[in-house]
Tab-separated table of C-alpha atoms in Angstrom:
chain	number	residue	atom	x	y	z
A	1	MET	CA	33.638	-45.458	-52.013
A	2	VAL	CA	35.683	-48.651	-51.956
A	3	GLY	CA	34.217	-51.324	-54.252
A	4	ILE	CA	34.652	-55.043	-54.636
A	5	LYS	CA	37.010	-54.471	-57.604
A	6	ASP	CA	39.320	-52.432	-55.350
A	7	VAL	CA	39.455	-55.297	-52.852
A	8	ALA	CA	40.239	-57.799	-55.627
A	9	LYS	CA	43.026	-55.595	-57.019
A	10	HIS	CA	44.733	-55.070	-53.644
A	11	ALA	CA	44.384	-58.747	-52.690
A	12	GLY	CA	45.608	-59.982	-56.062
A	13	VAL	CA	42.548	-62.155	-56.675
A	14	SER	CA	39.490	-62.119	-58.917
A	15	VAL	CA	36.230	-60.356	-58.133
A	16	GLY	CA	34.592	-63.800	-57.959
A	17	THR	CA	37.023	-64.883	-55.248
A	18	VAL	CA	36.216	-61.796	-53.164
A	19	SER	CA	32.511	-62.543	-53.627
A	20	ASN	CA	33.075	-66.097	-52.424
A	21	VAL	CA	34.985	-64.891	-49.359
A	22	ILE	CA	32.013	-62.677	-48.460
A	23	ASN	CA	29.184	-65.048	-49.336
A	24	ARG	CA	30.652	-68.576	-49.419
A	25	PRO	CA	33.870	-68.537	-47.379
A	26	ASP	CA	33.900	-72.346	-47.094
A	27	VAL	CA	34.810	-72.701	-50.792
A	28	VAL	CA	37.936	-70.516	-50.483
A	29	SER	CA	41.283	-71.668	-49.085
A	30	GLU	CA	42.134	-70.422	-45.615
A	31	GLU	CA	45.208	-68.495	-46.842
A	32	THR	CA	43.250	-66.677	-49.559
A	33	ARG	CA	40.339	-66.015	-47.224
A	34	HIS	CA	42.598	-64.384	-44.633
A	35	ARG	CA	44.376	-62.273	-47.298
A	36	VAL	CA	41.089	-60.997	-48.725
A	37	GLN	CA	39.591	-60.336	-45.279
A	38	SER	CA	42.647	-58.334	-44.215
A	39	VAL	CA	42.302	-56.177	-47.348
A	40	ILE	CA	38.570	-55.689	-46.658
A	41	GLU	CA	39.371	-54.476	-43.155
A	42	ARG	CA	42.254	-52.246	-44.292
A	43	LEU	CA	40.240	-50.575	-47.062
A	44	GLY	CA	37.015	-50.386	-45.059
A	45	TYR	CA	34.988	-52.133	-47.741
A	46	VAL	CA	31.255	-52.502	-47.037
A	47	ARG	CA	29.197	-54.484	-49.503
A	48	SER	CA	26.246	-52.807	-51.194
A	49	GLU	CA	23.054	-54.207	-49.766
A	50	SER	CA	20.990	-52.674	-52.587
A	51	ALA	CA	23.144	-54.445	-55.184
A	52	ARG	CA	22.861	-57.697	-53.281
A	53	GLN	CA	19.087	-57.312	-53.231
A	54	LEU	CA	18.992	-56.839	-57.002
A	55	ARG	CA	20.937	-60.057	-57.486
A	56	ALA	CA	19.041	-62.098	-54.902
A	57	GLY	CA	15.641	-60.614	-55.691
A	58	GLN	CA	14.702	-60.138	-52.033
A	59	SER	CA	15.706	-57.783	-49.235
A	60	ARG	CA	17.039	-58.855	-45.861
A	61	ILE	CA	15.448	-55.773	-44.266
A	62	MET	CA	12.082	-55.821	-42.497
A	63	ALA	CA	10.608	-52.391	-41.672
A	64	LEU	CA	8.792	-51.566	-38.445
A	65	LEU	CA	6.736	-48.355	-38.238
A	66	VAL	CA	5.101	-47.549	-34.900
A	67	LEU	CA	3.193	-44.651	-33.403
A	68	ASP	CA	5.730	-43.552	-30.791
A	69	MET	CA	9.171	-45.000	-30.124
A	70	GLY	CA	9.215	-42.888	-26.955
A	71	ASN	CA	6.578	-45.226	-25.539
A	72	PRO	CA	8.207	-48.262	-23.871
A	73	PHE	CA	5.318	-50.399	-25.100
A	74	PHE	CA	6.481	-49.965	-28.700
A	75	VAL	CA	10.086	-50.488	-27.656
A	76	ASP	CA	9.034	-53.929	-26.392
A	77	VAL	CA	7.134	-54.603	-29.626
A	78	ALA	CA	10.327	-53.742	-31.503
A	79	ARG	CA	12.383	-56.041	-29.283
A	80	GLY	CA	10.109	-58.967	-30.073
A	81	ALA	CA	10.135	-58.252	-33.797
A	82	GLU	CA	13.915	-57.812	-33.864
A	83	ARG	CA	14.517	-61.143	-32.134
A	84	ALA	CA	12.311	-63.038	-34.571
A	85	ALA	CA	13.873	-61.288	-37.569
A	86	ARG	CA	17.410	-61.916	-36.338
A	87	ASP	CA	16.668	-65.612	-35.865
A	88	ALA	CA	15.683	-65.688	-39.551
A	89	GLY	CA	18.845	-63.902	-40.664
A	90	LEU	CA	17.084	-60.571	-41.240
A	91	ARG	CA	17.398	-57.097	-39.768
A	92	VAL	CA	14.752	-54.577	-38.749
A	93	MET	CA	14.579	-50.929	-39.832
A	94	MET	CA	12.728	-49.208	-36.965
A	95	CYS	CA	10.857	-45.973	-37.695
A	96	ASN	CA	8.565	-43.663	-35.765
A	97	SER	CA	5.520	-41.944	-37.274
A	98	GLY	CA	5.054	-39.738	-34.203
A	99	GLN	CA	1.297	-40.383	-34.528
A	100	SER	CA	1.424	-38.258	-37.707
A	101	PRO	CA	-0.380	-39.553	-40.830
A	102	SER	CA	1.857	-37.407	-43.061
A	103	GLU	CA	5.065	-38.802	-41.543
A	104	GLU	CA	3.599	-42.294	-41.833
A	105	ALA	CA	2.997	-41.709	-45.553
A	106	GLU	CA	6.599	-40.533	-46.021
A	107	TYR	CA	8.005	-43.624	-44.329
A	108	LEU	CA	5.787	-45.957	-46.332
A	109	ALA	CA	7.012	-44.289	-49.510
A	110	LEU	CA	10.599	-44.808	-48.315
A	111	PHE	CA	9.936	-48.492	-47.654
A	112	ALA	CA	8.575	-48.843	-51.184
A	113	GLU	CA	11.646	-47.118	-52.635
A	114	GLN	CA	13.963	-49.406	-50.682
A	115	ARG	CA	11.900	-52.489	-51.598
A	116	VAL	CA	12.022	-53.817	-48.051
A	117	ARG	CA	11.146	-57.461	-47.378
A	118	GLY	CA	7.918	-56.446	-45.648
A	119	VAL	CA	6.490	-53.983	-43.135
A	120	LEU	CA	5.180	-54.261	-39.589
A	121	LEU	CA	2.820	-51.313	-39.174
A	122	THR	CA	0.880	-49.677	-36.365
A	123	PRO	CA	-1.236	-47.219	-38.398
A	124	ALA	CA	-1.405	-43.540	-37.520
A	125	ASP	CA	-3.850	-42.650	-40.297
A	126	ALA	CA	-7.373	-43.449	-39.133
A	127	THR	CA	-8.761	-42.992	-42.666
A	128	GLY	CA	-6.787	-45.921	-44.056
A	129	ARG	CA	-5.651	-43.908	-47.091
A	130	ASN	CA	-1.959	-44.486	-46.401
A	131	ILE	CA	-2.450	-48.237	-46.272
A	132	GLU	CA	-4.476	-48.230	-49.487
A	133	ALA	CA	-1.731	-46.286	-51.257
A	134	PHE	CA	0.955	-48.645	-49.954
A	135	ARG	CA	-0.907	-51.739	-51.180
A	136	ARG	CA	-0.123	-50.709	-54.773
A	137	HIS	CA	3.526	-51.592	-54.223
A	138	ALA	CA	2.716	-55.270	-53.497
A	139	ILE	CA	4.985	-55.306	-50.433
A	140	PRO	CA	3.590	-57.591	-47.710
A	141	PHE	CA	2.728	-55.981	-44.389
A	142	VAL	CA	1.314	-57.012	-41.029
A	143	LEU	CA	-0.708	-54.721	-38.791
A	144	VAL	CA	0.541	-54.555	-35.203
A	145	ASP	CA	-1.662	-53.535	-32.264
A	146	ARG	CA	-4.632	-53.278	-34.619
A	147	VAL	CA	-7.063	-55.841	-36.025
A	148	ALA	CA	-7.062	-56.163	-39.810
A	149	GLU	CA	-10.487	-55.282	-41.193
A	150	GLY	CA	-10.022	-56.767	-44.662
A	151	ALA	CA	-8.731	-60.060	-46.028
A	152	THR	CA	-5.542	-58.717	-47.581
A	153	GLU	CA	-3.145	-58.679	-44.618
A	154	CYS	CA	-2.341	-60.355	-41.322
A	155	SER	CA	-2.595	-58.654	-37.947
A	156	VAL	CA	-1.546	-59.181	-34.349
A	157	SER	CA	-3.414	-57.265	-31.703
A	158	VAL	CA	-4.753	-57.405	-28.170
A	159	ASP	CA	-8.447	-57.553	-27.281
A	160	ASP	CA	-8.702	-53.884	-26.298
A	161	VAL	CA	-12.436	-54.100	-25.667
A	162	LEU	CA	-11.723	-56.715	-23.007
A	163	GLY	CA	-8.825	-54.616	-21.702
A	164	GLY	CA	-11.044	-51.578	-21.208
A	165	ALA	CA	-13.653	-53.735	-19.511
A	166	LEU	CA	-11.045	-55.220	-17.137
A	167	ALA	CA	-9.889	-51.756	-16.088
A	168	VAL	CA	-13.318	-50.269	-15.421
A	169	ARG	CA	-14.744	-53.477	-13.934
A	170	HIS	CA	-11.959	-53.333	-11.358
A	171	LEU	CA	-12.765	-49.706	-10.531
A	172	VAL	CA	-16.482	-50.459	-10.209
A	173	ASP	CA	-15.725	-53.456	-7.989
A	174	THR	CA	-13.744	-51.202	-5.658
A	175	GLY	CA	-16.673	-48.842	-5.299
A	176	HIS	CA	-16.191	-46.149	-7.970
A	177	ARG	CA	-19.274	-44.750	-9.681
A	178	SER	CA	-17.793	-41.717	-11.443
A	179	ILE	CA	-14.845	-42.379	-13.743
A	180	ALA	CA	-12.871	-40.198	-16.149
A	181	TYR	CA	-11.447	-41.782	-19.305
A	182	VAL	CA	-8.307	-40.000	-20.501
A	183	SER	CA	-8.450	-41.385	-23.977
A	184	GLY	CA	-5.818	-39.914	-26.270
A	185	PRO	CA	-6.563	-39.104	-29.940
A	186	PRO	CA	-10.177	-40.196	-30.519
A	187	GLY	CA	-9.510	-41.429	-34.067
A	188	LEU	CA	-7.272	-44.304	-32.970
A	189	ASN	CA	-8.993	-47.697	-32.976
A	190	GLN	CA	-7.291	-48.705	-29.745
A	191	VAL	CA	-8.739	-45.656	-27.981
A	192	LYS	CA	-12.239	-46.408	-29.268
A	193	ASP	CA	-12.064	-50.109	-28.367
A	194	ARG	CA	-10.895	-49.414	-24.808
A	195	ARG	CA	-13.735	-46.932	-24.391
A	196	GLN	CA	-16.204	-49.539	-25.674
A	197	GLY	CA	-14.939	-52.016	-23.094
A	198	ALA	CA	-15.216	-49.428	-20.337
A	199	LEU	CA	-18.842	-48.745	-21.267
A	200	GLN	CA	-19.578	-52.477	-21.340
A	201	ALA	CA	-18.260	-52.830	-17.788
A	202	LEU	CA	-20.470	-49.977	-16.623
A	203	ALA	CA	-23.520	-51.526	-18.299
A	204	GLU	CA	-22.790	-54.882	-16.669
A	205	ALA	CA	-22.825	-53.114	-13.291
A	206	GLY	CA	-26.103	-51.366	-14.052
A	207	LEU	CA	-24.463	-47.965	-14.327
A	208	PRO	CA	-25.273	-45.404	-17.045
A	209	ALA	CA	-22.838	-44.428	-19.787
A	210	SER	CA	-22.735	-40.964	-18.203
A	211	ALA	CA	-20.717	-42.484	-15.357
A	212	LEU	CA	-17.758	-42.364	-17.779
A	213	ARG	CA	-16.489	-38.862	-18.611
A	214	GLU	CA	-14.169	-38.914	-21.633
A	215	LEU	CA	-11.275	-36.463	-21.805
A	216	PRO	CA	-9.535	-36.762	-25.201
A	217	THR	CA	-5.929	-35.678	-25.668
A	218	GLU	CA	-3.990	-34.910	-28.836
A	219	ARG	CA	-1.146	-37.255	-27.935
A	220	LEU	CA	-0.455	-40.339	-25.857
A	221	ASP	CA	2.431	-39.054	-23.759
A	222	VAL	CA	3.192	-37.887	-20.210
A	223	ALA	CA	2.753	-34.196	-21.019
A	224	ALA	CA	-0.737	-34.851	-22.388
A	225	GLY	CA	-1.473	-36.829	-19.231
A	226	ARG	CA	-0.425	-33.908	-17.029
A	227	ASP	CA	-2.729	-31.595	-18.977
A	228	ALA	CA	-5.574	-34.101	-18.676
A	229	GLY	CA	-4.922	-34.405	-14.933
A	230	ALA	CA	-5.305	-30.640	-14.584
A	231	ARG	CA	-8.600	-30.859	-16.481
A	232	VAL	CA	-9.794	-33.606	-14.143
A	233	LEU	CA	-8.980	-31.413	-11.148
A	234	GLY	CA	-10.907	-28.550	-12.718
A	235	LEU	CA	-14.159	-30.485	-13.197
A	236	ALA	CA	-17.073	-29.194	-11.147
A	237	GLU	CA	-17.952	-32.770	-10.178
A	238	ARG	CA	-14.593	-34.473	-9.792
A	239	PRO	CA	-14.595	-38.219	-10.580
A	240	THR	CA	-13.234	-40.608	-7.993
A	241	ALA	CA	-11.179	-42.594	-10.528
A	242	VAL	CA	-9.325	-42.105	-13.809
A	243	PHE	CA	-8.809	-44.762	-16.487
A	244	CYS	CA	-6.123	-43.842	-19.029
A	245	ALA	CA	-5.667	-45.230	-22.531
A	246	ASN	CA	-1.989	-45.892	-21.851
A	247	ASP	CA	0.527	-45.769	-19.011
A	248	LEU	CA	2.269	-42.612	-20.179
A	249	LEU	CA	-1.007	-40.717	-19.870
A	250	ALA	CA	-1.583	-42.324	-16.475
A	251	LEU	CA	1.875	-41.302	-15.252
A	252	GLY	CA	1.147	-37.735	-16.369
A	253	VAL	CA	-2.167	-37.753	-14.482
A	254	LEU	CA	-0.340	-39.105	-11.434
A	255	GLN	CA	2.172	-36.240	-11.658
A	256	ALA	CA	-0.660	-33.693	-11.867
A	257	MET	CA	-2.336	-35.161	-8.788
A	258	TYR	CA	0.921	-35.186	-6.855
A	259	ALA	CA	1.651	-31.553	-7.779
A	260	ALA	CA	-1.831	-30.505	-6.618
A	261	GLY	CA	-1.560	-32.365	-3.304
A	262	VAL	CA	-4.280	-34.857	-4.299
A	263	SER	CA	-3.606	-38.274	-2.801
A	264	VAL	CA	-3.572	-41.376	-5.000
A	265	PRO	CA	-5.431	-43.609	-4.309
A	266	ASP	CA	-7.053	-42.014	-1.203
A	267	ASP	CA	-8.622	-39.112	-3.107
A	268	ILE	CA	-8.602	-40.500	-6.635
A	269	ALA	CA	-7.697	-43.873	-8.165
A	270	ILE	CA	-5.755	-44.280	-11.422
A	271	VAL	CA	-5.559	-47.202	-13.860
A	272	GLY	CA	-3.290	-47.232	-16.915
A	273	TYR	CA	-2.856	-49.482	-19.931
A	274	ASP	CA	0.163	-51.407	-21.361
A	275	ASP	CA	1.961	-52.177	-18.067
A	276	ILE	CA	5.266	-50.678	-19.165
A	277	GLU	CA	8.260	-51.037	-16.856
A	278	PHE	CA	7.751	-47.567	-15.379
A	279	ALA	CA	4.237	-48.471	-14.183
A	280	ALA	CA	5.517	-50.624	-11.325
A	281	ALA	CA	8.340	-48.164	-10.569
A	282	ALA	CA	6.123	-45.060	-10.195
A	283	VAL	CA	6.051	-43.239	-6.856
A	284	VAL	CA	2.605	-44.827	-6.462
A	285	PRO	CA	2.837	-48.182	-8.292
A	286	LEU	CA	0.357	-48.053	-11.127
A	287	THR	CA	-2.455	-50.512	-11.744
A	288	SER	CA	-2.406	-51.292	-15.452
A	289	VAL	CA	-3.790	-53.556	-18.165
A	290	ARG	CA	-0.854	-55.622	-19.371
A	291	GLN	CA	-0.317	-56.227	-23.085
A	292	PRO	CA	2.141	-58.951	-24.178
A	293	ALA	CA	4.135	-56.480	-26.260
A	294	ILE	CA	7.243	-58.576	-26.918
A	295	LYS	CA	5.107	-61.535	-27.939
A	296	MET	CA	3.047	-59.271	-30.190
A	297	GLY	CA	6.132	-58.035	-32.038
A	298	ALA	CA	7.582	-61.528	-32.404
A	299	MET	CA	4.344	-63.028	-33.712
A	300	ALA	CA	3.874	-60.186	-36.199
A	301	ALA	CA	7.399	-60.719	-37.538
A	302	GLU	CA	6.804	-64.469	-37.790
A	303	LEU	CA	3.599	-63.921	-39.779
A	304	LEU	CA	5.446	-61.620	-42.141
A	305	LEU	CA	8.229	-64.172	-42.546
A	306	GLU	CA	5.680	-66.890	-43.328
A	307	GLU	CA	4.220	-64.747	-46.079
A	308	THR	CA	7.513	-63.635	-47.621
A	309	GLU	CA	9.218	-67.039	-47.430
A	310	SER	CA	6.287	-69.025	-48.784
A	311	ASP	CA	6.879	-70.814	-52.088
A	312	ALA	CA	3.211	-70.429	-52.945
A	313	GLU	CA	1.775	-67.577	-54.971
A	314	PRO	CA	1.228	-64.392	-52.894
A	315	ASP	CA	-2.533	-64.642	-53.301
A	316	ALA	CA	-2.458	-68.138	-51.824
A	317	HIS	CA	-1.102	-66.943	-48.481
A	318	ASP	CA	-3.548	-67.552	-45.639
A	319	HIS	CA	-3.851	-64.215	-43.829
A	320	ARG	CA	-4.424	-64.577	-40.118
A	321	ARG	CA	-5.699	-62.282	-37.382
A	322	VAL	CA	-4.139	-63.105	-34.043
A	323	VAL	CA	-5.851	-61.539	-31.030
A	324	LEU	CA	-3.955	-61.833	-27.753
A	325	GLN	CA	-5.526	-61.516	-24.322
A	326	PRO	CA	-4.789	-58.646	-21.906
A	327	GLU	CA	-4.328	-59.060	-18.174
A	328	LEU	CA	-5.117	-56.659	-15.330
A	329	VAL	CA	-2.189	-56.062	-12.963
A	330	VAL	CA	-3.465	-54.483	-9.744
A	331	ARG	CA	-1.140	-52.191	-7.766
A	332	ARG	CA	-1.542	-49.492	-5.147
A	333	SER	CA	-2.832	-46.703	-7.425
A	334	SER	CA	-6.334	-48.208	-7.428
A	335	LEU	CA	-6.539	-50.260	-4.265
A	336	MET	CA	-8.370	-47.777	-1.988
A	337	PRO	CA	-12.105	-48.652	-1.942
A	338	ARG	CA	-14.558	-45.776	-2.032
């Protein structure tokens, strides 16, 4: 591997001059700067970020660990975080836990080894053990798409109870009295909160909790949605509407209905959650609860930057819990009244 000493030797300058060209080019003459830069390009020198971190005492890397990078919702969260980090001169290491607590634990251990600046985390481990273990490393982190329960970290989330209520209230208002909830993994807080909101909407309408039939799935993807759609079709008393915990599940349910010749929304209505780009582009445009994903990622990154750039002692940082508001976007998949 080419080192800074190799560059200095080939350019005929000191190691300090090469360092200045890289870090403080304004203090080096134009002729010397060009000579050193041409050698850097010819030799393919890349500076060691780990060595730079040891000297500076702080990383320029912010880590982002989400449940599923295959979900466009988390892609938008990452876009927001990356923009905010870039504006601050940082970069984002994006990682995917695949909804697996064990993979989450491995990534958190990696972040600790690399001594990243901080972590933006959407937890996969419902027990909280991974977070407790990570706290020992004293690396700041911000929870994304989940409300912090303690006083030791910041969080940015959406009011999922309200989001679930918006979805089911809309279905009730259009005449539905029997609704399936395709919920995803039951241990996820988001899944539980959206179910709570759905039940609140039913109670407000004077309907029993039994009007909501929950169908859990192991994952939050299209394939799980197709399987759930087949289960809906196999119910002895088929519901007239389906509320899904995210849009990927909803798109899978829509595919299952289409394959079975069941008309949406004439025979069954569908409402998703997240309002990803594909929701509006579906063969039957999908009604969905919109989350401000890009804003969520940007705000989480900004909170992390506030904590890591503060001159105050770490314990003096004022941890905040930001809760954003969801919005129902009505499209054709739920517009047929019953």
